[in-house]
Coordinates of C-alpha atoms in Angstrom, one line a residue:
X1 CA 0.1 -0.3 0.4
X2 CA 3.4 2.7 -0.6
X3 CA 1.2 5.4 -1.7
X4 CA 3.0 8.5 -0.6
X5 CA 6.2 10.3 -2.1
X6 CA 7.7 13.6 -0.9
X7 CA 7.6 16.2 -3.1
X8 CA 11.0 17.0 -4.7
X9 CA 11.5 21.1 -5.0
X10 CA 14.4 20.9 -7.1
X11 CA 12.6 23.6 -9.1
X12 CA 13.5 25.9 -5.8
X13 CA 17.2 27.6 -5.4
X14 CA 18.0 26.0 -2.4
X15 CA 20.1 27.9 0.1
X16 CA 21.8 24.9 3.0
X17 CA 20.8 26.0 5.7
X18 CA 24.1 25.0 8.7
X19 CA 21.9 21.6 9.4
X20 CA 22.2 20.5 6.4
X21 CA 18.7 20.4 5.3
X22 CA 17.8 22.4 2.0
X23 CA 15.5 26.0 2.4
X24 CA 14.6 28.5 -0.2
X25 CA 16.5 32.0 -0.6
X26 CA 15.0 34.6 1.4
X27 CA 15.7 38.2 2.0
X28 CA 18.3 38.8 4.0
X29 CA 16.5 41.6 7.3
X30 CA 18.9 44.0 8.2
X31 CA 20.6 42.9 10.5
X32 CA 22.2 40.8 8.3
X33 CA 20.1 37.6 9.8
X34 CA 17.8 35.1 7.3
X35 CA 13.9 36.4 8.4
X36 CA 11.7 33.2 8.2
X37 CA 8.6 34.1 9.5
X38 CA 6.5 31.5 8.3
X39 CA 7.6 27.8 6.7
X40 CA 5.2 25.3 4.0
X41 CA 5.6 21.5 3.7
X42 CA 4.6 20.5 0.4
X43 CA 3.8 17.3 -0.3
X44 CA 2.8 15.3 -3.7
X45 CA 1.0 12.1 -0.8
X46 CA -0.2 10.7 -4.3
X47 CA 0.0 10.9 -8.5
X48 CA -1.4 9.4 -11.5
X49 CA -1.6 9.7 -15.2
X50 CA -4.1 12.4 -14.6
X51 CA -4.4 13.7 -11.4
X52 CA -2.8 13.5 -7.8
X53 CA -3.7 14.2 -4.4
X54 CA -1.3 16.8 -2.0
X55 CA -0.5 17.5 1.6
X56 CA 0.1 21.3 2.7
X57 CA 1.4 21.7 6.3
X58 CA 2.3 25.4 7.3
X59 CA 3.8 26.6 10.1
X60 CA 3.5 30.3 11.9
X61 CA 7.1 31.6 13.1
X62 CA 5.4 35.7 13.4
X63 CA 2.5 36.9 15.1
X64 CA -0.7 34.7 16.5
X65 CA -3.3 34.9 14.4
X66 CA -7.1 34.4 13.9
X67 CA -7.2 33.8 10.5
X68 CA -4.6 33.4 7.6
X69 CA -4.8 32.6 3.7
X70 CA -1.8 30.7 2.0
X71 CA -1.4 31.4 -1.8
X72 CA 0.6 29.8 -4.6
X73 CA 1.0 29.3 -8.3
X74 CA 1.5 26.6 -10.6
X75 CA 3.4 26.8 -13.6
X76 CA 1.6 24.5 -15.5
X77 CA -1.8 23.6 -15.7
X78 CA -2.3 22.2 -12.6
X79 CA -6.8 22.5 -11.8
X80 CA -7.6 21.9 -8.2
X81 CA -11.6 19.7 -7.7
X82 CA -12.0 19.0 -4.3
X83 CA -10.0 19.6 -1.0
X84 CA -10.1 19.6 2.8
X85 CA -9.3 21.8 6.1
X86 CA -9.2 24.6 3.8
X87 CA -11.4 26.7 1.3
X88 CA -9.3 26.6 -1.7
X89 CA -10.0 28.7 -4.5
X90 CA -8.2 29.3 -7.6
X91 CA -8.3 31.6 -10.2
X92 CA -5.5 30.5 -13.5
X93 CA -2.7 29.3 -11.9
X94 CA -3.0 31.2 -8.5
X95 CA -4.4 29.1 -5.8
X96 CA -5.7 30.3 -3.0
X97 CA -6.0 28.1 0.6
X98 CA -8.4 30.1 3.3
X99 CA -8.4 28.7 6.7
X100 CA -12.3 26.9 7.7
X101 CA -14.0 28.4 11.0
X102 CA -12.6 26.0 13.1
X103 CA -8.8 26.2 12.5
X104 CA -8.8 29.2 11.8
X105 CA -6.2 30.4 15.3
X106 CA -2.8 30.0 14.6
X107 CA -0.1 30.9 17.0
X108 CA 3.2 31.6 16.8
X109 CA 4.9 28.2 16.2
X110 CA 2.3 26.2 15.7
X111 CA 0.9 24.7 12.5
X112 CA -1.7 23.8 9.9
X113 CA -2.4 21.2 7.7
X114 CA -4.5 20.9 4.6
X115 CA -4.9 18.5 1.1
X116 CA -6.8 18.8 -2.0
X117 CA -7.1 16.7 -5.3
X118 CA -6.2 18.2 -8.6
X119 CA -6.0 16.9 -11.8
X120 CA -3.1 17.6 -14.5
X121 CA -1.9 16.9 -18.3
X122 CA 2.3 16.5 -19.1
X123 CA 3.9 17.6 -16.2
X124 CA 3.4 18.4 -12.6
X125 CA 5.2 21.8 -12.1
X126 CA 5.7 22.0 -8.0
X127 CA 4.9 25.7 -6.7
X128 CA 7.8 27.6 -6.1
X129 CA 6.7 30.0 -3.4
X130 CA 3.7 30.1 -0.9
X131 CA 3.1 33.1 1.1
X132 CA 0.8 33.5 4.7
X133 CA -0.7 36.4 4.6
X134 CA 1.5 38.2 2.2
X135 CA 4.5 37.3 3.4
X136 CA 6.8 35.1 1.9
X137 CA 7.0 31.8 3.5
X138 CA 10.2 29.6 3.3
X139 CA 10.0 26.1 1.7
X140 CA 10.5 22.7 3.7
X141 CA 11.6 20.0 0.8
X142 CA 10.4 17.0 3.3
X143 CA 12.9 15.3 3.0
X144 CA 14.4 13.0 5.6
X145 CA 13.1 9.3 6.6
X146 CA 10.1 7.2 7.5
X147 CA 9.2 4.8 10.1
X148 CA 7.1 2.4 10.4
X149 CA 8.2 -2.2 9.8
X150 CA 8.5 -4.0 6.7
X151 CA 6.9 -3.4 3.7
X152 CA 6.6 0.3 4.3
X153 CA 6.9 3.6 2.3
X154 CA 8.8 6.8 2.6
X155 CA 6.2 8.1 5.3
X156 CA 5.7 5.4 7.4
X157 CA 2.5 3.9 6.1
X158 CA 2.7 0.3 6.6
X159 CA 0.7 -3.1 4.4
X160 CA -1.3 -4.0 7.7
X161 CA -1.3 -1.6 10.6
X162 CA -2.0 -4.4 12.9
X163 CA 1.9 -6.3 12.2
X164 CA 4.1 -5.9 15.2
X165 CA 1.4 -2.9 17.0
X166 CA 0.2 -2.6 20.3
X167 CA -3.5 -1.5 20.2
X168 CA -5.9 0.8 21.7
X169 CA -7.4 -0.1 25.0
X170 CA -10.0 1.7 25.5
X171 CA -10.2 3.0 28.7
X172 CA -13.8 3.9 29.8
X173 CA -15.4 0.8 28.3
X174 CA -12.8 -1.2 30.2
X175 CA -13.7 -0.3 33.5
X176 CA -16.9 -0.8 32.7
X177 CA -16.1 -3.7 31.4
X178 CA -13.6 -4.9 34.7
X179 CA -16.8 -3.7 37.2
X180 CA -18.1 -6.9 35.9
X181 CA -17.9 -10.3 37.5
X182 CA -15.7 -11.3 35.4
X183 CA -14.6 -9.2 33.3
X184 CA -11.7 -8.5 34.7
X185 CA -10.7 -11.5 31.9
X186 CA -10.9 -9.5 29.3
X187 CA -10.7 -6.1 30.3
X188 CA -7.2 -5.8 28.9
X189 CA -8.9 -6.1 24.6
X190 CA -8.7 -3.4 22.7
X191 CA -11.7 -2.2 21.6
X192 CA -13.2 0.5 18.5
X193 CA -13.7 3.5 19.1
X194 CA -16.8 4.8 18.2
X195 CA -17.5 8.7 16.4
X196 CA -21.4 7.7 15.8
X197 CA -22.6 11.6 16.2
X198 CA -20.9 15.3 15.8
X199 CA -21.2 15.5 19.9
X200 CA -19.2 12.4 19.6
X201 CA -15.6 14.0 18.7
X202 CA -15.3 16.8 21.2
X203 CA -17.1 13.6 24.0
X204 CA -20.6 13.8 24.8
X205 CA -22.3 13.4 27.7
X206 CA -19.3 13.4 30.1
X207 CA -17.3 10.6 27.7
X208 CA -14.0 10.9 26.5
X209 CA -13.5 12.9 22.9
X210 CA -10.9 12.1 20.3
X211 CA -8.3 14.5 20.8
X212 CA -8.5 12.2 24.8
X213 CA -8.1 9.3 23.4
X214 CA -5.6 10.1 20.9
X215 CA -4.2 11.1 23.8
X216 CA -4.7 8.1 25.9
X217 CA -3.2 5.7 23.0
X218 CA 0.1 8.5 23.0
X219 CA -0.1 6.7 26.8
X220 CA -0.5 3.3 25.6
X221 CA 2.2 3.7 22.9
X222 CA 5.3 3.4 24.7
X223 CA 8.5 2.7 22.2
X224 CA 6.5 0.7 20.5
X225 CA 4.1 0.8 17.6
X226 CA 0.1 1.4 17.8
X227 CA -2.6 1.2 16.9
X228 CA -6.2 2.7 17.5
X229 CA -9.6 1.6 16.3
X230 CA -12.4 4.1 15.3
X231 CA -15.8 3.5 13.6
X232 CA -16.6 6.7 11.6
X233 CA -20.7 6.3 11.5
X234 CA -22.3 9.4 11.0
X235 CA -23.8 9.5 7.4
X236 CA -27.1 11.4 6.7
X237 CA -30.0 9.2 6.3
X238 CA -28.0 6.7 8.5
X239 CA -28.9 3.1 8.4
X240 CA -31.7 3.4 6.3
X241 CA -33.1 -0.3 7.0
X242 CA -32.9 -0.2 10.7
X243 CA -34.3 1.9 13.3
X244 CA -32.8 1.0 16.0
X245 CA -29.3 2.4 14.9
X246 CA -30.7 5.4 12.8
X247 CA -28.4 8.8 13.4
X248 CA -29.1 12.9 13.9
X249 CA -28.2 13.6 10.3
X250 CA -31.5 13.9 7.8
X251 CA -31.4 12.3 4.4
X252 CA -30.1 15.9 2.4
X253 CA -27.8 16.5 5.6
X254 CA -24.3 16.1 3.2
X255 CA -22.6 19.0 3.3
X256 CA -23.8 18.7 7.2
X257 CA -22.1 15.2 7.5
X258 CA -18.9 16.5 5.8
X259 CA -18.4 20.4 7.4
X260 CA -19.7 19.6 11.2
X261 CA -18.5 15.3 10.9
X262 CA -15.7 14.3 8.9
X263 CA -13.7 18.1 8.5
X264 CA -12.9 17.9 12.2
X265 CA -12.4 14.9 12.5
X266 CA -9.9 15.0 9.5
X267 CA -8.2 18.0 11.2
X268 CA -7.8 16.3 14.5
X269 CA -6.6 13.2 13.1
X270 CA -3.5 15.2 10.9
X271 CA -2.4 16.7 14.3
X272 CA 1.1 16.3 13.9
X273 CA 1.1 15.1 17.8
X274 CA -0.6 12.0 16.8
X275 CA 1.7 10.9 13.4
X276 CA 3.2 8.3 15.4
X277 CA 0.3 6.2 15.9
X278 CA -1.4 3.9 13.5
X279 CA -4.8 4.4 12.8
X280 CA -7.5 2.5 11.9
X281 CA -11.1 4.3 10.5
X282 CA -14.3 2.2 10.0
X283 CA -16.3 4.0 7.4
X284 CA -19.5 3.7 7.6
X285 CA -21.1 0.3 8.9
X286 CA -24.4 -1.1 7.4
X287 CA -24.4 2.4 4.9
X288 CA -23.5 0.8 0.9
X289 CA -25.2 -2.4 1.2
X290 CA -28.5 -1.2 2.7
X291 CA -28.3 0.5 -1.5
X292 CA -28.1 -3.2 -3.0
X293 CA -30.2 -5.4 -1.1
X294 CA -33.3 -2.7 0.3
X295 CA -33.8 -0.9 -2.9
X296 CA -36.3 -1.1 -5.4
X297 CA -38.6 -4.2 -6.7
X298 CA -36.8 -5.9 -4.0
X299 CA -39.8 -7.4 -1.3
X300 CA -36.8 -6.3 1.8
X301 CA -36.8 -2.4 0.3
X302 CA -37.6 0.5 2.7
X303 CA -39.0 3.8 1.4
X304 CA -35.5 5.5 3.4
X305 CA -33.5 3.1 1.3
X306 CA -34.5 4.4 -1.7
X307 CA -34.6 7.9 -1.1
X308 CA -30.6 7.2 -0.1
X309 CA -29.6 5.2 -3.2
X310 CA -31.3 7.9 -5.4
X311 CA -29.7 11.3 -3.7
X312 CA -26.6 9.5 -3.6
X313 CA -25.6 10.9 -0.3
X314 CA -24.4 7.7 1.0
X315 CA -21.6 7.5 -2.0
X316 CA -20.7 11.2 -1.4
X317 CA -20.4 10.6 2.4
X318 CA -18.3 7.5 2.1
X319 CA -16.0 9.0 -0.8
X320 CA -15.6 12.0 0.9
X321 CA -14.9 10.5 4.5
X322 CA -12.2 8.3 2.7
X323 CA -10.6 11.4 0.1
X324 CA -10.0 13.3 3.7
X325 CA -8.9 11.2 5.3
X326 CA -6.8 9.4 3.6
X327 CA -4.8 12.0 2.3
X328 CA -2.8 11.8 6.6
X329 CA -0.4 9.5 6.0
X330 CA -1.0 7.1 9.2
X331 CA -4.4 6.7 8.7
X332 CA -6.1 3.2 7.3
X333 CA -9.5 3.3 5.8
X334 CA -11.5 0.0 6.0
X335 CA -14.5 0.4 4.6
X336 CA -17.4 -2.1 6.0
X337 CA -18.4 -4.7 3.7
X338 CA -21.2 -5.9 6.0
X339 CA -20.7 -10.2 6.7
X340 CA -21.9 -12.9 5.1
X341 CA -25.6 -13.6 5.8
X342 CA -25.7 -10.2 4.2
X343 CA -23.8 -9.8 0.7
X344 CA -23.1 -13.6 0.5
X345 CA -25.6 -14.2 -2.2
X346 CA -25.2 -14.4 -5.7
X347 CA -27.2 -11.2 -6.8
X348 CA -25.8 -9.4 -3.9
X349 CA -21.9 -10.2 -3.9
X350 CA -20.4 -9.0 -7.0
X351 CA -23.0 -5.7 -7.2
X352 CA -21.8 -5.2 -3.7
X353 CA -18.1 -4.9 -5.4
X354 CA -19.1 -3.1 -7.5
X355 CA -20.8 0.0 -5.4
X356 CA -17.7 0.0 -3.2
X357 CA -15.9 1.2 -6.1
X358 CA -18.0 3.5 -7.3
X359 CA -18.1 5.1 -3.8
X360 CA -13.9 4.9 -3.6
X361 CA -13.9 6.4 -6.5
X362 CA -16.1 9.4 -5.4
X363 CA -15.6 13.2 -4.1
X364 CA -12.1 12.8 -4.9
X365 CA -11.6 9.4 -3.3
X366 CA -8.9 6.8 -4.4
X367 CA -8.5 3.5 -4.5
X368 CA -5.2 4.2 -3.1
X369 CA -7.1 5.6 0.0
X370 CA -8.2 1.9 1.2
X371 CA -6.4 -0.1 3.2
X372 CA -9.0 -2.8 3.4
X373 CA -12.5 -3.6 4.7
X374 CA -14.4 -4.6 7.4
X375 CA -16.7 -8.0 7.6
X376 CA -19.4 -8.9 10.3
X377 CA -19.1 -5.2 12.4
X378 CA -21.4 -5.4 15.3
X379 CA -22.5 -8.8 14.2
X380 CA -22.6 -12.8 14.5
X381 CA -21.5 -14.5 11.5
X382 CA -19.5 -17.8 12.8
X383 CA -16.1 -16.6 12.0
X384 CA -15.9 -20.7 11.1
X385 CA -18.5 -23.3 10.8
X386 CA -16.3 -26.6 10.8
X387 CA -19.6 -28.8 10.2
X388 CA -20.8 -28.6 7.5
X389 CA -19.1 -27.4 4.2
X390 CA -20.9 -25.2 1.0
X391 CA -20.5 -28.0 -0.7
X392 CA -22.2 -31.1 1.4
X393 CA -24.6 -32.5 0.3
X394 CA -27.2 -34.9 2.3
X395 CA -29.4 -37.6 0.1
X396 CA -28.8 -36.0 -2.8
X397 CA -29.9 -32.0 -1.7
X398 CA -27.6 -29.6 -1.5
X399 CA -26.7 -27.4 2.3
X400 CA -27.6 -24.3 0.1
X401 CA -30.8 -25.2 -0.1
X402 CA -30.9 -25.3 3.8
X403 CA -33.6 -23.1 4.9
X404 CA -30.3 -21.8 7.6
X405 CA -27.6 -21.4 4.2
X406 CA -30.7 -20.5 1.6
X407 CA -28.8 -20.6 -1.4
X408 CA -25.7 -18.6 0.0
X409 CA -22.1 -19.3 -1.4
X410 CA -20.8 -18.9 2.4
X411 CA -21.3 -20.5 5.4
X412 CA -19.3 -18.2 7.9
X413 CA -17.3 -15.2 8.0
X414 CA -14.0 -16.2 7.1
X415 CA -15.1 -18.1 4.0
X416 CA -16.7 -15.1 2.8
X417 CA -14.0 -13.1 3.7
X418 CA -11.0 -14.0 2.0
X419 CA -13.6 -14.2 -1.3
X420 CA -15.0 -10.5 -1.5
X421 CA -11.7 -10.1 -0.9
X422 CA -10.6 -11.1 -3.9
X423 CA -13.7 -9.8 -5.9
X424 CA -12.6 -6.2 -4.2
X425 CA -9.5 -6.8 -6.1
X426 CA -10.8 -8.1 -9.5
X427 CA -13.1 -5.0 -9.6
X428 CA -10.0 -2.2 -9.4
X429 CA -9.2 -2.5 -5.1
X430 CA -5.0 -2.9 -5.3
X431 CA -3.7 -6.3 -4.8
X432 CA -2.6 -5.1 -1.2
X433 CA -5.9 -4.3 0.3
X434 CA -6.1 -7.0 3.9
X435 CA -10.1 -7.4 6.0
X436 CA -10.6 -7.4 9.6
X437 CA -13.0 -9.2 10.9
X438 CA -14.8 -8.2 13.7
X439 CA -14.9 -11.4 16.1
X440 CA -16.6 -9.8 19.4
X441 CA -20.1 -11.4 19.7
X442 CA -19.8 -14.3 16.7
X443 CA -18.1 -17.3 19.5
X444 CA -21.3 -19.1 19.9
X445 CA -19.4 -21.0 22.7
X446 CA -21.3 -22.6 26.2
X447 CA -23.4 -25.5 26.3
X448 CA -25.7 -25.3 22.9
X449 CA -22.2 -25.4 20.8
X450 CA -22.2 -28.1 18.8
X451 CA -19.3 -30.7 18.4
X452 CA -20.1 -32.2 14.9
X453 CA -22.2 -32.6 12.1
X454 CA -25.9 -33.0 12.9
X455 CA -28.0 -36.1 12.1
X456 CA -28.3 -36.4 7.9
X457 CA -32.1 -37.2 8.3
X458 CA -32.0 -34.0 6.0
X459 CA -29.9 -31.3 4.8
X460 CA -31.7 -28.6 7.4
X461 CA -31.3 -31.4 10.2
X462 CA -27.3 -32.0 9.2
X463 CA -27.0 -28.0 9.2
X464 CA -29.1 -27.0 12.2
X465 CA -27.7 -30.3 14.2
X466 CA -24.0 -28.6 13.6
X467 CA -24.5 -25.0 12.9
X468 CA -22.3 -23.2 15.3
X469 CA -24.6 -19.9 14.8
X470 CA -27.2 -20.6 16.8
X471 CA -30.0 -17.5 15.3
X472 CA -32.9 -18.1 14.4
X473 CA -32.0 -16.5 11.2
X474 CA -28.8 -15.2 9.4
X475 CA -30.6 -11.6 9.1
X476 CA -31.1 -11.4 13.0
X477 CA -28.3 -8.5 14.3
X478 CA -30.1 -7.0 17.3
X479 CA -28.7 -8.4 20.5
X480 CA -29.1 -11.7 19.7
X481 CA -29.7 -14.8 22.7
X482 CA -26.6 -17.5 23.1
X483 CA -23.9 -15.7 21.4
X484 CA -20.8 -15.5 22.5
X485 CA -17.5 -13.2 22.4
X486 CA -15.2 -14.4 19.3
X487 CA -11.5 -15.1 19.0
X488 CA -9.6 -12.9 20.8
X489 CA -8.3 -10.2 19.0
X490 CA -5.2 -11.1 17.0
X491 CA -3.0 -9.9 13.8
X492 CA -2.5 -11.8 10.4
X493 CA -4.7 -14.2 11.9
X494 CA -5.4 -15.8 8.5
X495 CA -4.2 -15.5 4.3
X496 CA -5.9 -11.8 3.5
X497 CA -7.2 -11.0 7.2
X498 CA -5.4 -8.2 8.9
X499 CA -6.5 -9.2 11.4
X500 CA -9.5 -10.3 13.6
X501 CA -11.2 -7.3 15.9
X502 CA -13.7 -6.5 18.7
X503 CA -14.8 -3.5 16.7
X504 CA -18.0 -3.8 18.5
X505 CA -17.5 -3.5 22.1
X506 CA -18.7 -6.4 24.1
X507 CA -21.5 -5.3 26.3
X508 CA -22.8 -2.5 24.5
X509 CA -26.6 -3.0 23.4
X510 CA -27.5 -3.4 19.7
X511 CA -31.0 -1.3 20.4
X512 CA -33.2 -1.0 23.0
X513 CA -36.1 -3.9 23.3
X514 CA -39.2 -1.0 23.7
X515 CA -39.3 2.7 23.2
X516 CA -37.0 5.1 24.9
X517 CA -36.7 8.8 24.3
X518 CA -33.5 9.8 23.8
X519 CA -31.4 12.7 22.5
X520 CA -29.4 10.8 20.0
X521 CA -31.5 10.4 17.5
X522 CA -32.0 7.0 17.8
X523 CA -35.5 5.1 17.1
X524 CA -36.8 1.8 17.9
X525 CA -36.9 -1.1 15.5
X526 CA -38.9 -4.2 16.5
X527 CA -36.2 -6.5 15.5
X528 CA -35.0 -5.7 19.3
X529 CA -38.2 -6.9 20.8
X530 CA -38.2 -10.2 21.4
X531 CA -41.5 -10.8 20.7
X532 CA -41.2 -9.7 17.3
X533 CA -41.8 -12.3 14.4
X534 CA -40.2 -10.9 11.9
X535 CA -40.5 -8.8 8.6
X536 CA -38.7 -10.1 5.1
X537 CA -35.2 -9.6 6.4
X538 CA -35.4 -12.6 8.8
X539 CA -38.1 -14.4 6.6
X540 CA -40.4 -13.5 9.1
X541 CA -38.9 -14.9 12.2
X542 CA -38.6 -14.3 15.4
X543 CA -36.4 -11.7 16.1
X544 CA -33.9 -13.4 18.4
X545 CA -33.2 -10.5 21.0
X546 CA -32.9 -10.1 24.4
X547 CA -34.7 -8.6 26.8
X548 CA -34.7 -5.1 28.4
X549 CA -31.6 -3.6 26.5
X550 CA -31.1 0.0 26.9
X551 CA -30.5 2.1 23.7
X552 CA -28.1 1.4 21.0
X553 CA -24.4 1.8 22.6
X554 CA -25.3 1.9 26.4
X555 CA -24.4 -0.9 28.7
X556 CA -26.4 -3.5 28.9
X557 CA -24.6 -6.2 31.8
X558 CA -26.9 -8.9 30.7
X559 CA -25.6 -9.4 27.6
X560 CA -22.0 -8.9 28.3
X561 CA -22.4 -11.8 31.5
X562 CA -23.6 -14.0 28.5
X563 CA -21.0 -13.1 25.8
X564 CA -18.7 -14.1 28.5
X565 CA -20.6 -17.3 29.7
X566 CA -20.1 -18.2 25.7
X567 CA -16.9 -17.6 24.6
X568 CA -15.6 -19.6 22.5
X569 CA -12.5 -19.6 22.7
X570 CA -13.7 -20.2 25.9
X571 CA -12.0 -17.7 29.0

């Protein structure tokens, strides 16, 4: 996944500074001492035949500012097409990047970073001069060694961010887990930090904000490598087929999503204080697959999903998030890819990969902004079904014809993730992409775990008697009764898999089992009601949900205890 290279500023007339680094010539001040009021670091991070992505960092060495504007000019036909962390305009060859409302303050000695995508043809000549508020700046060529381990590029980016790294243990989740009887057995496990509303960025209801988590991760990091796992989850019209996890933004509020959610997250992640962290982002779970499976003439279609397909705001939002966050060298974007019981069917498999490619090349994003994909996020699909395969037959009847499998080509999450990775590469994603699988709640251990295949009386008795996944239907997703903790988080566990992760923190509810008034935009979904008899998406089966559940994301002690009891591997 090497894709970042520093710009070579050979066109500049350079003076060798005392340190041996290259600096642009600036006029001496009256006392004969070089004046450097500001420094600009301009890097081309990614370049292709018709365009490029650039990152700019400006350091202010003069008086503190409450607003700023950086200007430069191109020698060629470069044209800025989109940008982030600055308001970028262009007139002819002249470009101006002015502050956003949230990053206008620039202290003496302080820095600010922004980036953009641009088109060009011929030669992509680098700018030779920059000004900050009309004052000419020194230009830093950004040369120097990068960090990281094997398979790294000059930015320090590595092929698999989990290799050789610790993973951040969220102290808030850890404290809740440790407070439960027996919870100290897993309270040191790393889990995802969910940014599921705008208020979560700065910290909602007394919880830690993004900066607080990143600061805590630096403290945990020590001298080694550290991964921080974030779930970026606030699309307009979010979760169009599930009311329990509806979000705060309406279907048309794409601009608010960009400027009030993604932009501030990007600004924090781009802070040089956090450059030594490997930041893994899970981008917008349960979004794009809905456009494939729950729209149009399908029995599972909803008006809300039809709206999001028509207005394009899921695709636009995901593309924008990938572009903004992917421009930060130490951020690794993993796009949500549903799970085998959602897009493992022939009608959904190829169509989903094609849609993901569309999203990953929209709003300035490219496939280089995608480090990989994550499956089974906050879901319950078994990692590996050992007691039957999709190729088995019983009395001449294929396992695919069983009620449980229902013509799906995949029986478990591992086989699906590996096959879907190949499909994604075939539609144009980089061959180096890796998969993550959320194993936080898919262990299905305990006394109900089968020890062998079911009886061969029929294909259904064979599959139902042997399957680890004890859900009533593979479409059931809310607070499932009988579930257990799955494989503990680990790096490189199988071919094509970057890591098993606990992206969904065990013990956090999927949704309330009855309507609860709240200010979080979360509705009541009957799939979280244990008395619900189902809908077309779960073949009108019982929901299989636990009773007395709180709002999604809130602590659910009874579920946490069940997950520990049924853990596989056992605790």
